[in-house]
């Protein structure tokens, strides 16, 4: 099993669930913003597509973890807030 650490070097499985949710939301926000910038960036064609695809895949991974932490309805609500910003 891989063990990931937060900024305070705590194993993720020992983190406060609220801190984990906040971390996931921050990561989703950053990936979403990066993908948005990729749409208007200087890269075109395949490079731009791969960049945006990588961001989208990470958002999906973080979203799945978020759903496992807070449930489907709450995750949907939180993700909707991110998209509306």
PDB file of N, CA, C and O in Angstrom, residues 2-79:
ATOM      1  N   UNK A   2       0.575   2.190  -0.893  1.00  0.00           N
ATOM      2  CA  UNK A   2       1.291   3.449  -0.909  1.00  0.00           C
ATOM      3  C   UNK A   2       0.792   4.308   0.243  1.00  0.00           C
ATOM      4  O   UNK A   2      -0.393   4.317   0.561  1.00  0.00           O
ATOM      5  N   UNK A   3       1.703   5.033   0.857  1.00  0.00           N
ATOM      6  CA  UNK A   3       1.325   5.953   1.922  1.00  0.00           C
ATOM      7  C   UNK A   3       1.682   7.345   1.454  1.00  0.00           C
ATOM      8  O   UNK A   3       2.814   7.608   1.060  1.00  0.00           O
ATOM      9  N   UNK A   4       0.705   8.234   1.462  1.00  0.00           N
ATOM     10  CA  UNK A   4       0.913   9.615   1.060  1.00  0.00           C
ATOM     11  C   UNK A   4       0.891  10.490   2.305  1.00  0.00           C
ATOM     12  O   UNK A   4       0.166  10.230   3.243  1.00  0.00           O
ATOM     13  N   UNK A   5       1.677  11.546   2.283  1.00  0.00           N
ATOM     14  CA  UNK A   5       1.800  12.414   3.436  1.00  0.00           C
ATOM     15  C   UNK A   5       1.331  13.819   3.094  1.00  0.00           C
ATOM     16  O   UNK A   5       1.515  14.293   1.984  1.00  0.00           O
ATOM     17  N   UNK A   6       0.746  14.482   4.087  1.00  0.00           N
ATOM     18  CA  UNK A   6       0.353  15.874   3.892  1.00  0.00           C
ATOM     19  C   UNK A   6       1.507  16.776   4.304  1.00  0.00           C
ATOM     20  O   UNK A   6       2.606  16.322   4.583  1.00  0.00           O
ATOM     21  N   UNK A   7       1.239  18.098   4.342  1.00  0.00           N
ATOM     22  CA  UNK A   7       2.281  19.067   4.648  1.00  0.00           C
ATOM     23  C   UNK A   7       2.873  18.866   6.047  1.00  0.00           C
ATOM     24  O   UNK A   7       4.005  19.252   6.304  1.00  0.00           O
ATOM     25  N   UNK A   8       2.125  18.298   6.940  1.00  0.00           N
ATOM     26  CA  UNK A   8       2.593  18.082   8.303  1.00  0.00           C
ATOM     27  C   UNK A   8       3.186  16.687   8.473  1.00  0.00           C
ATOM     28  O   UNK A   8       3.415  16.236   9.571  1.00  0.00           O
ATOM     29  N   UNK A   9       3.425  16.004   7.385  1.00  0.00           N
ATOM     30  CA  UNK A   9       4.000  14.651   7.332  1.00  0.00           C
ATOM     31  C   UNK A   9       3.210  13.618   8.126  1.00  0.00           C
ATOM     32  O   UNK A   9       3.769  12.718   8.715  1.00  0.00           O
ATOM     33  N   UNK A  10       1.909  13.748   8.133  1.00  0.00           N
ATOM     34  CA  UNK A  10       1.044  12.717   8.696  1.00  0.00           C
ATOM     35  C   UNK A  10       0.625  11.793   7.572  1.00  0.00           C
ATOM     36  O   UNK A  10       0.293  12.272   6.483  1.00  0.00           O
ATOM     37  N   UNK A  11       0.630  10.490   7.798  1.00  0.00           N
ATOM     38  CA  UNK A  11       0.060   9.614   6.765  1.00  0.00           C
ATOM     39  C   UNK A  11      -1.394  10.015   6.513  1.00  0.00           C
ATOM     40  O   UNK A  11      -2.130  10.343   7.432  1.00  0.00           O
ATOM     41  N   UNK A  12      -1.801  10.003   5.234  1.00  0.00           N
ATOM     42  CA  UNK A  12      -3.141  10.436   4.873  1.00  0.00           C
ATOM     43  C   UNK A  12      -4.228   9.659   5.603  1.00  0.00           C
ATOM     44  O   UNK A  12      -5.247  10.223   5.953  1.00  0.00           O
ATOM     45  N   UNK A  13      -4.004   8.378   5.849  1.00  0.00           N
ATOM     46  CA  UNK A  13      -5.045   7.601   6.511  1.00  0.00           C
ATOM     47  C   UNK A  13      -5.197   7.998   7.979  1.00  0.00           C
ATOM     48  O   UNK A  13      -6.149   7.614   8.620  1.00  0.00           O
ATOM     49  N   UNK A  14      -4.272   8.808   8.517  1.00  0.00           N
ATOM     50  CA  UNK A  14      -4.374   9.280   9.893  1.00  0.00           C
ATOM     51  C   UNK A  14      -4.827  10.741   9.964  1.00  0.00           C
ATOM     52  O   UNK A  14      -4.946  11.295  11.037  1.00  0.00           O
ATOM     53  N   UNK A  15      -5.071  11.353   8.814  1.00  0.00           N
ATOM     54  CA  UNK A  15      -5.471  12.749   8.791  1.00  0.00           C
ATOM     55  C   UNK A  15      -6.900  12.919   9.282  1.00  0.00           C
ATOM     56  O   UNK A  15      -7.720  12.018   9.190  1.00  0.00           O
ATOM     57  N   UNK A  16      -7.200  14.111   9.742  1.00  0.00           N
ATOM     58  CA  UNK A  16      -8.546  14.506  10.083  1.00  0.00           C
ATOM     59  C   UNK A  16      -9.381  14.466   8.802  1.00  0.00           C
ATOM     60  O   UNK A  16      -8.969  15.024   7.790  1.00  0.00           O
ATOM     61  N   UNK A  17     -10.533  13.820   8.819  1.00  0.00           N
ATOM     62  CA  UNK A  17     -11.341  13.739   7.589  1.00  0.00           C
ATOM     63  C   UNK A  17     -11.665  15.109   6.994  1.00  0.00           C
ATOM     64  O   UNK A  17     -11.709  15.262   5.786  1.00  0.00           O
ATOM     65  N   UNK A  18     -11.886  16.130   7.831  1.00  0.00           N
ATOM     66  CA  UNK A  18     -12.173  17.465   7.307  1.00  0.00           C
ATOM     67  C   UNK A  18     -10.964  18.031   6.585  1.00  0.00           C
ATOM     68  O   UNK A  18     -11.102  18.710   5.575  1.00  0.00           O
ATOM     69  N   UNK A  19      -9.767  17.768   7.103  1.00  0.00           N
ATOM     70  CA  UNK A  19      -8.546  18.224   6.443  1.00  0.00           C
ATOM     71  C   UNK A  19      -8.378  17.534   5.102  1.00  0.00           C
ATOM     72  O   UNK A  19      -7.943  18.156   4.127  1.00  0.00           O
ATOM     73  N   UNK A  20      -8.711  16.265   5.043  1.00  0.00           N
ATOM     74  CA  UNK A  20      -8.607  15.507   3.794  1.00  0.00           C
ATOM     75  C   UNK A  20      -9.587  16.063   2.764  1.00  0.00           C
ATOM     76  O   UNK A  20      -9.233  16.231   1.601  1.00  0.00           O
ATOM     77  N   UNK A  21     -10.801  16.376   3.184  1.00  0.00           N
ATOM     78  CA  UNK A  21     -11.791  16.948   2.272  1.00  0.00           C
ATOM     79  C   UNK A  21     -11.305  18.304   1.777  1.00  0.00           C
ATOM     80  O   UNK A  21     -11.371  18.592   0.575  1.00  0.00           O
ATOM     81  N   UNK A  22     -10.780  19.128   2.663  1.00  0.00           N
ATOM     82  CA  UNK A  22     -10.265  20.441   2.264  1.00  0.00           C
ATOM     83  C   UNK A  22      -9.111  20.286   1.279  1.00  0.00           C
ATOM     84  O   UNK A  22      -9.018  21.024   0.293  1.00  0.00           O
ATOM     85  N   UNK A  23      -8.232  19.325   1.513  1.00  0.00           N
ATOM     86  CA  UNK A  23      -7.107  19.082   0.612  1.00  0.00           C
ATOM     87  C   UNK A  23      -7.608  18.641  -0.759  1.00  0.00           C
ATOM     88  O   UNK A  23      -7.139  19.126  -1.790  1.00  0.00           O
ATOM     89  N   UNK A  24      -8.578  17.749  -0.789  1.00  0.00           N
ATOM     90  CA  UNK A  24      -9.134  17.276  -2.059  1.00  0.00           C
ATOM     91  C   UNK A  24      -9.787  18.420  -2.834  1.00  0.00           C
ATOM     92  O   UNK A  24      -9.588  18.550  -4.037  1.00  0.00           O
ATOM     93  N   UNK A  25     -10.557  19.253  -2.137  1.00  0.00           N
ATOM     94  CA  UNK A  25     -11.208  20.380  -2.797  1.00  0.00           C
ATOM     95  C   UNK A  25     -10.181  21.357  -3.358  1.00  0.00           C
ATOM     96  O   UNK A  25     -10.349  21.880  -4.462  1.00  0.00           O
ATOM     97  N   UNK A  26      -9.101  21.583  -2.625  1.00  0.00           N
ATOM     98  CA  UNK A  26      -8.040  22.463  -3.105  1.00  0.00           C
ATOM     99  C   UNK A  26      -7.389  21.873  -4.356  1.00  0.00           C
ATOM    100  O   UNK A  26      -7.147  22.580  -5.332  1.00  0.00           O
ATOM    101  N   UNK A  27      -7.108  20.587  -4.349  1.00  0.00           N
ATOM    102  CA  UNK A  27      -6.485  19.939  -5.505  1.00  0.00           C
ATOM    103  C   UNK A  27      -7.406  19.981  -6.724  1.00  0.00           C
ATOM    104  O   UNK A  27      -6.959  20.245  -7.837  1.00  0.00           O
ATOM    105  N   UNK A  28      -8.690  19.729  -6.506  1.00  0.00           N
ATOM    106  CA  UNK A  28      -9.659  19.779  -7.608  1.00  0.00           C
ATOM    107  C   UNK A  28      -9.710  21.193  -8.180  1.00  0.00           C
ATOM    108  O   UNK A  28      -9.708  21.377  -9.401  1.00  0.00           O
ATOM    109  N   UNK A  29      -9.742  22.192  -7.307  1.00  0.00           N
ATOM    110  CA  UNK A  29      -9.769  23.583  -7.752  1.00  0.00           C
ATOM    111  C   UNK A  29      -8.539  23.918  -8.581  1.00  0.00           C
ATOM    112  O   UNK A  29      -8.643  24.524  -9.657  1.00  0.00           O
ATOM    113  N   UNK A  30      -7.361  23.505  -8.115  1.00  0.00           N
ATOM    114  CA  UNK A  30      -6.123  23.785  -8.846  1.00  0.00           C
ATOM    115  C   UNK A  30      -6.101  23.109 -10.213  1.00  0.00           C
ATOM    116  O   UNK A  30      -5.702  23.714 -11.211  1.00  0.00           O
ATOM    117  N   UNK A  31      -6.536  21.858 -10.267  1.00  0.00           N
ATOM    118  CA  UNK A  31      -6.563  21.138 -11.546  1.00  0.00           C
ATOM    119  C   UNK A  31      -7.584  21.750 -12.500  1.00  0.00           C
ATOM    120  O   UNK A  31      -7.332  21.878 -13.694  1.00  0.00           O
ATOM    121  N   UNK A  32      -8.726  22.150 -11.966  1.00  0.00           N
ATOM    122  CA  UNK A  32      -9.767  22.767 -12.779  1.00  0.00           C
ATOM    123  C   UNK A  32      -9.262  24.082 -13.374  1.00  0.00           C
ATOM    124  O   UNK A  32      -9.433  24.352 -14.564  1.00  0.00           O
ATOM    125  N   UNK A  33      -8.599  24.895 -12.538  1.00  0.00           N
ATOM    126  CA  UNK A  33      -8.041  26.162 -13.015  1.00  0.00           C
ATOM    127  C   UNK A  33      -6.960  25.925 -14.071  1.00  0.00           C
ATOM    128  O   UNK A  33      -6.888  26.658 -15.064  1.00  0.00           O
ATOM    129  N   UNK A  34      -6.122  24.918 -13.860  1.00  0.00           N
ATOM    130  CA  UNK A  34      -5.075  24.606 -14.837  1.00  0.00           C
ATOM    131  C   UNK A  34      -5.689  24.187 -16.170  1.00  0.00           C
ATOM    132  O   UNK A  34      -5.207  24.591 -17.234  1.00  0.00           O
ATOM    133  N   UNK A  35      -6.740  23.384 -16.111  1.00  0.00           N
ATOM    134  CA  UNK A  35      -7.405  22.956 -17.346  1.00  0.00           C
ATOM    135  C   UNK A  35      -8.021  24.156 -18.065  1.00  0.00           C
ATOM    136  O   UNK A  35      -7.936  24.259 -19.290  1.00  0.00           O
ATOM    137  N   UNK A  36      -8.618  25.074 -17.305  1.00  0.00           N
ATOM    138  CA  UNK A  36      -9.209  26.277 -17.906  1.00  0.00           C
ATOM    139  C   UNK A  36      -8.129  27.113 -18.588  1.00  0.00           C
ATOM    140  O   UNK A  36      -8.328  27.610 -19.700  1.00  0.00           O
ATOM    141  N   UNK A  37      -6.979  27.263 -17.922  1.00  0.00           N
ATOM    142  CA  UNK A  37      -5.879  28.016 -18.527  1.00  0.00           C
ATOM    143  C   UNK A  37      -5.363  27.305 -19.772  1.00  0.00           C
ATOM    144  O   UNK A  37      -4.956  27.950 -20.735  1.00  0.00           O
ATOM    145  N   UNK A  38      -5.389  25.984 -19.754  1.00  0.00           N
ATOM    146  CA  UNK A  38      -4.948  25.218 -20.911  1.00  0.00           C
ATOM    147  C   UNK A  38      -5.805  25.467 -22.144  1.00  0.00           C
ATOM    148  O   UNK A  38      -5.324  25.400 -23.261  1.00  0.00           O
ATOM    149  N   UNK A  39      -7.066  25.768 -21.917  1.00  0.00           N
ATOM    150  CA  UNK A  39      -7.965  26.057 -23.038  1.00  0.00           C
ATOM    151  C   UNK A  39      -7.601  27.360 -23.740  1.00  0.00           C
ATOM    152  O   UNK A  39      -7.804  27.508 -24.939  1.00  0.00           O
ATOM    153  N   UNK A  40      -7.050  28.292 -22.982  1.00  0.00           N
ATOM    154  CA  UNK A  40      -6.735  29.592 -23.573  1.00  0.00           C
ATOM    155  C   UNK A  40      -5.227  29.822 -23.707  1.00  0.00           C
ATOM    156  O   UNK A  40      -4.800  30.902 -24.059  1.00  0.00           O
ATOM    157  N   UNK A  41      -4.431  28.787 -23.435  1.00  0.00           N
ATOM    158  CA  UNK A  41      -2.984  28.922 -23.486  1.00  0.00           C
ATOM    159  C   UNK A  41      -2.431  28.924 -24.892  1.00  0.00           C
ATOM    160  O   UNK A  41      -3.167  28.856 -25.882  1.00  0.00           O
ATOM    161  N   UNK A  42      -1.122  28.998 -24.985  1.00  0.00           N
ATOM    162  CA  UNK A  42      -0.454  29.065 -26.277  1.00  0.00           C
ATOM    163  C   UNK A  42      -0.320  27.710 -26.962  1.00  0.00           C
ATOM    164  O   UNK A  42      -0.087  27.643 -28.158  1.00  0.00           O
ATOM    165  N   UNK A  43      -0.432  26.636 -26.194  1.00  0.00           N
ATOM    166  CA  UNK A  43      -0.299  25.302 -26.792  1.00  0.00           C
ATOM    167  C   UNK A  43      -1.548  24.972 -27.602  1.00  0.00           C
ATOM    168  O   UNK A  43      -2.664  25.277 -27.211  1.00  0.00           O
ATOM    169  N   UNK A  44      -1.335  24.347 -28.743  1.00  0.00           N
ATOM    170  CA  UNK A  44      -2.460  23.963 -29.597  1.00  0.00           C
ATOM    171  C   UNK A  44      -2.359  22.497 -29.954  1.00  0.00           C
ATOM    172  O   UNK A  44      -1.304  21.890 -29.851  1.00  0.00           O
ATOM    173  N   UNK A  45      -3.460  21.954 -30.413  1.00  0.00           N
ATOM    174  CA  UNK A  45      -3.463  20.599 -30.936  1.00  0.00           C
ATOM    175  C   UNK A  45      -3.253  19.540 -29.880  1.00  0.00           C
ATOM    176  O   UNK A  45      -3.828  19.580 -28.800  1.00  0.00           O
ATOM    177  N   UNK A  46      -2.413  18.565 -30.203  1.00  0.00           N
ATOM    178  CA  UNK A  46      -2.197  17.392 -29.360  1.00  0.00           C
ATOM    179  C   UNK A  46      -1.663  17.749 -27.986  1.00  0.00           C
ATOM    180  O   UNK A  46      -2.114  17.208 -26.984  1.00  0.00           O
ATOM    181  N   UNK A  47      -0.696  18.669 -27.918  1.00  0.00           N
ATOM    182  CA  UNK A  47      -0.117  19.048 -26.626  1.00  0.00           C
ATOM    183  C   UNK A  47      -1.177  19.636 -25.707  1.00  0.00           C
ATOM    184  O   UNK A  47      -1.248  19.297 -24.529  1.00  0.00           O
ATOM    185  N   UNK A  48      -2.014  20.501 -26.238  1.00  0.00           N
ATOM    186  CA  UNK A  48      -3.074  21.112 -25.453  1.00  0.00           C
ATOM    187  C   UNK A  48      -4.077  20.051 -25.006  1.00  0.00           C
ATOM    188  O   UNK A  48      -4.501  20.038 -23.850  1.00  0.00           O
ATOM    189  N   UNK A  49      -4.430  19.156 -25.902  1.00  0.00           N
ATOM    190  CA  UNK A  49      -5.387  18.093 -25.569  1.00  0.00           C
ATOM    191  C   UNK A  49      -4.841  17.206 -24.450  1.00  0.00           C
ATOM    192  O   UNK A  49      -5.556  16.891 -23.502  1.00  0.00           O
ATOM    193  N   UNK A  50      -3.591  16.807 -24.548  1.00  0.00           N
ATOM    194  CA  UNK A  50      -2.994  15.940 -23.520  1.00  0.00           C
ATOM    195  C   UNK A  50      -2.922  16.645 -22.176  1.00  0.00           C
ATOM    196  O   UNK A  50      -3.144  16.028 -21.129  1.00  0.00           O
ATOM    197  N   UNK A  51      -2.605  17.929 -22.190  1.00  0.00           N
ATOM    198  CA  UNK A  51      -2.535  18.703 -20.951  1.00  0.00           C
ATOM    199  C   UNK A  51      -3.898  18.721 -20.262  1.00  0.00           C
ATOM    200  O   UNK A  51      -4.015  18.430 -19.078  1.00  0.00           O
ATOM    201  N   UNK A  52      -4.928  19.048 -21.030  1.00  0.00           N
ATOM    202  CA  UNK A  52      -6.274  19.124 -20.461  1.00  0.00           C
ATOM    203  C   UNK A  52      -6.767  17.742 -20.042  1.00  0.00           C
ATOM    204  O   UNK A  52      -7.390  17.581 -18.993  1.00  0.00           O
ATOM    205  N   UNK A  53      -6.458  16.731 -20.824  1.00  0.00           N
ATOM    206  CA  UNK A  53      -6.853  15.364 -20.481  1.00  0.00           C
ATOM    207  C   UNK A  53      -6.222  14.920 -19.158  1.00  0.00           C
ATOM    208  O   UNK A  53      -6.889  14.312 -18.321  1.00  0.00           O
ATOM    209  N   UNK A  54      -4.956  15.247 -18.949  1.00  0.00           N
ATOM    210  CA  UNK A  54      -4.276  14.888 -17.695  1.00  0.00           C
ATOM    211  C   UNK A  54      -4.936  15.574 -16.511  1.00  0.00           C
ATOM    212  O   UNK A  54      -5.147  14.961 -15.461  1.00  0.00           O
ATOM    213  N   UNK A  55      -5.300  16.838 -16.665  1.00  0.00           N
ATOM    214  CA  UNK A  55      -5.971  17.564 -15.585  1.00  0.00           C
ATOM    215  C   UNK A  55      -7.333  16.938 -15.293  1.00  0.00           C
ATOM    216  O   UNK A  55      -7.725  16.774 -14.151  1.00  0.00           O
ATOM    217  N   UNK A  56      -8.062  16.595 -16.334  1.00  0.00           N
ATOM    218  CA  UNK A  56      -9.391  16.008 -16.187  1.00  0.00           C
ATOM    219  C   UNK A  56      -9.315  14.655 -15.477  1.00  0.00           C
ATOM    220  O   UNK A  56     -10.144  14.342 -14.620  1.00  0.00           O
ATOM    221  N   UNK A  57      -8.310  13.857 -15.815  1.00  0.00           N
ATOM    222  CA  UNK A  57      -8.144  12.556 -15.155  1.00  0.00           C
ATOM    223  C   UNK A  57      -7.846  12.733 -13.671  1.00  0.00           C
ATOM    224  O   UNK A  57      -8.368  11.990 -12.831  1.00  0.00           O
ATOM    225  N   UNK A  58      -7.034  13.718 -13.332  1.00  0.00           N
ATOM    226  CA  UNK A  58      -6.742  13.967 -11.912  1.00  0.00           C
ATOM    227  C   UNK A  58      -7.987  14.439 -11.180  1.00  0.00           C
ATOM    228  O   UNK A  58      -8.227  14.032 -10.043  1.00  0.00           O
ATOM    229  N   UNK A  59      -8.760  15.308 -11.821  1.00  0.00           N
ATOM    230  CA  UNK A  59     -10.004  15.769 -11.202  1.00  0.00           C
ATOM    231  C   UNK A  59     -10.910  14.572 -10.919  1.00  0.00           C
ATOM    232  O   UNK A  59     -11.514  14.472  -9.851  1.00  0.00           O
ATOM    233  N   UNK A  60     -10.999  13.644 -11.860  1.00  0.00           N
ATOM    234  CA  UNK A  60     -11.828  12.450 -11.671  1.00  0.00           C
ATOM    235  C   UNK A  60     -11.329  11.615 -10.494  1.00  0.00           C
ATOM    236  O   UNK A  60     -12.136  11.128  -9.691  1.00  0.00           O
ATOM    237  N   UNK A  61     -10.024  11.454 -10.375  1.00  0.00           N
ATOM    238  CA  UNK A  61      -9.458  10.682  -9.261  1.00  0.00           C
ATOM    239  C   UNK A  61      -9.760  11.351  -7.927  1.00  0.00           C
ATOM    240  O   UNK A  61     -10.196  10.705  -6.973  1.00  0.00           O
ATOM    241  N   UNK A  62      -9.509  12.666  -7.851  1.00  0.00           N
ATOM    242  CA  UNK A  62      -9.789  13.394  -6.610  1.00  0.00           C
ATOM    243  C   UNK A  62     -11.277  13.380  -6.289  1.00  0.00           C
ATOM    244  O   UNK A  62     -11.671  13.252  -5.121  1.00  0.00           O
ATOM    245  N   UNK A  63     -12.123  13.482  -7.311  1.00  0.00           N
ATOM    246  CA  UNK A  63     -13.573  13.480  -7.103  1.00  0.00           C
ATOM    247  C   UNK A  63     -14.051  12.145  -6.549  1.00  0.00           C
ATOM    248  O   UNK A  63     -14.918  12.103  -5.670  1.00  0.00           O
ATOM    249  N   UNK A  64     -13.487  11.068  -7.038  1.00  0.00           N
ATOM    250  CA  UNK A  64     -13.854   9.745  -6.527  1.00  0.00           C
ATOM    251  C   UNK A  64     -13.483   9.625  -5.052  1.00  0.00           C
ATOM    252  O   UNK A  64     -14.282   9.156  -4.238  1.00  0.00           O
ATOM    253  N   UNK A  65     -12.298  10.072  -4.701  1.00  0.00           N
ATOM    254  CA  UNK A  65     -11.882  10.038  -3.297  1.00  0.00           C
ATOM    255  C   UNK A  65     -12.788  10.919  -2.453  1.00  0.00           C
ATOM    256  O   UNK A  65     -13.175  10.540  -1.343  1.00  0.00           O
ATOM    257  N   UNK A  66     -13.147  12.086  -2.971  1.00  0.00           N
ATOM    258  CA  UNK A  66     -14.056  12.980  -2.258  1.00  0.00           C
ATOM    259  C   UNK A  66     -15.398  12.296  -2.022  1.00  0.00           C
ATOM    260  O   UNK A  66     -15.941  12.360  -0.915  1.00  0.00           O
ATOM    261  N   UNK A  67     -15.919  11.619  -3.051  1.00  0.00           N
ATOM    262  CA  UNK A  67     -17.194  10.900  -2.902  1.00  0.00           C
ATOM    263  C   UNK A  67     -17.109   9.845  -1.813  1.00  0.00           C
ATOM    264  O   UNK A  67     -18.065   9.636  -1.058  1.00  0.00           O
ATOM    265  N   UNK A  68     -15.980   9.179  -1.720  1.00  0.00           N
ATOM    266  CA  UNK A  68     -15.794   8.165  -0.690  1.00  0.00           C
ATOM    267  C   UNK A  68     -15.735   8.795   0.698  1.00  0.00           C
ATOM    268  O   UNK A  68     -16.148   8.171   1.673  1.00  0.00           O
ATOM    269  N   UNK A  69     -15.242  10.017   0.780  1.00  0.00           N
ATOM    270  CA  UNK A  69     -15.123  10.700   2.071  1.00  0.00           C
ATOM    271  C   UNK A  69     -16.448  11.273   2.571  1.00  0.00           C
ATOM    272  O   UNK A  69     -16.741  11.182   3.757  1.00  0.00           O
ATOM    273  N   UNK A  70     -17.219  11.897   1.656  1.00  0.00           N
ATOM    274  CA  UNK A  70     -18.401  12.645   2.099  1.00  0.00           C
ATOM    275  C   UNK A  70     -19.713  12.135   1.526  1.00  0.00           C
ATOM    276  O   UNK A  70     -20.782  12.642   1.889  1.00  0.00           O
ATOM    277  N   UNK A  71     -19.673  11.187   0.614  1.00  0.00           N
ATOM    278  CA  UNK A  71     -20.890  10.680  -0.010  1.00  0.00           C
ATOM    279  C   UNK A  71     -21.177  11.403  -1.315  1.00  0.00           C
ATOM    280  O   UNK A  71     -20.670  12.499  -1.568  1.00  0.00           O
ATOM    281  N   UNK A  72     -22.006  10.774  -2.129  1.00  0.00           N
ATOM    282  CA  UNK A  72     -22.280  11.283  -3.472  1.00  0.00           C
ATOM    283  C   UNK A  72     -22.944  12.656  -3.479  1.00  0.00           C
ATOM    284  O   UNK A  72     -22.533  13.541  -4.226  1.00  0.00           O
ATOM    285  N   UNK A  73     -23.977  12.841  -2.664  1.00  0.00           N
ATOM    286  CA  UNK A  73     -24.724  14.097  -2.694  1.00  0.00           C
ATOM    287  C   UNK A  73     -23.866  15.280  -2.255  1.00  0.00           C
ATOM    288  O   UNK A  73     -23.874  16.338  -2.884  1.00  0.00           O
ATOM    289  N   UNK A  74     -23.138  15.121  -1.168  1.00  0.00           N
ATOM    290  CA  UNK A  74     -22.299  16.206  -0.672  1.00  0.00           C
ATOM    291  C   UNK A  74     -21.153  16.488  -1.640  1.00  0.00           C
ATOM    292  O   UNK A  74     -20.807  17.646  -1.881  1.00  0.00           O
ATOM    293  N   UNK A  75     -20.583  15.453  -2.214  1.00  0.00           N
ATOM    294  CA  UNK A  75     -19.513  15.645  -3.194  1.00  0.00           C
ATOM    295  C   UNK A  75     -20.043  16.415  -4.400  1.00  0.00           C
ATOM    296  O   UNK A  75     -19.380  17.346  -4.885  1.00  0.00           O
ATOM    297  N   UNK A  76     -21.214  16.064  -4.879  1.00  0.00           N
ATOM    298  CA  UNK A  76     -21.824  16.773  -6.005  1.00  0.00           C
ATOM    299  C   UNK A  76     -22.016  18.250  -5.663  1.00  0.00           C
ATOM    300  O   UNK A  76     -21.716  19.131  -6.474  1.00  0.00           O
ATOM    301  N   UNK A  77     -22.503  18.522  -4.464  1.00  0.00           N
ATOM    302  CA  UNK A  77     -22.724  19.907  -4.035  1.00  0.00           C
ATOM    303  C   UNK A  77     -21.401  20.678  -3.999  1.00  0.00           C
ATOM    304  O   UNK A  77     -21.303  21.794  -4.518  1.00  0.00           O
ATOM    305  N   UNK A  78     -20.373  20.079  -3.411  1.00  0.00           N
ATOM    306  CA  UNK A  78     -19.076  20.737  -3.305  1.00  0.00           C
ATOM    307  C   UNK A  78     -18.438  20.961  -4.680  1.00  0.00           C
ATOM    308  O   UNK A  78     -17.873  22.026  -4.948  1.00  0.00           O
ATOM    309  N   UNK A  79     -18.543  19.971  -5.549  1.00  0.00           N
ATOM    310  CA  UNK A  79     -17.982  20.108  -6.898  1.00  0.00           C
ATOM    311  C   UNK A  79     -18.734  21.161  -7.708  1.00  0.00           C
ATOM    312  O   UNK A  79     -18.126  21.897  -8.491  1.00  0.00           O
TER     313      UNK A  79
END
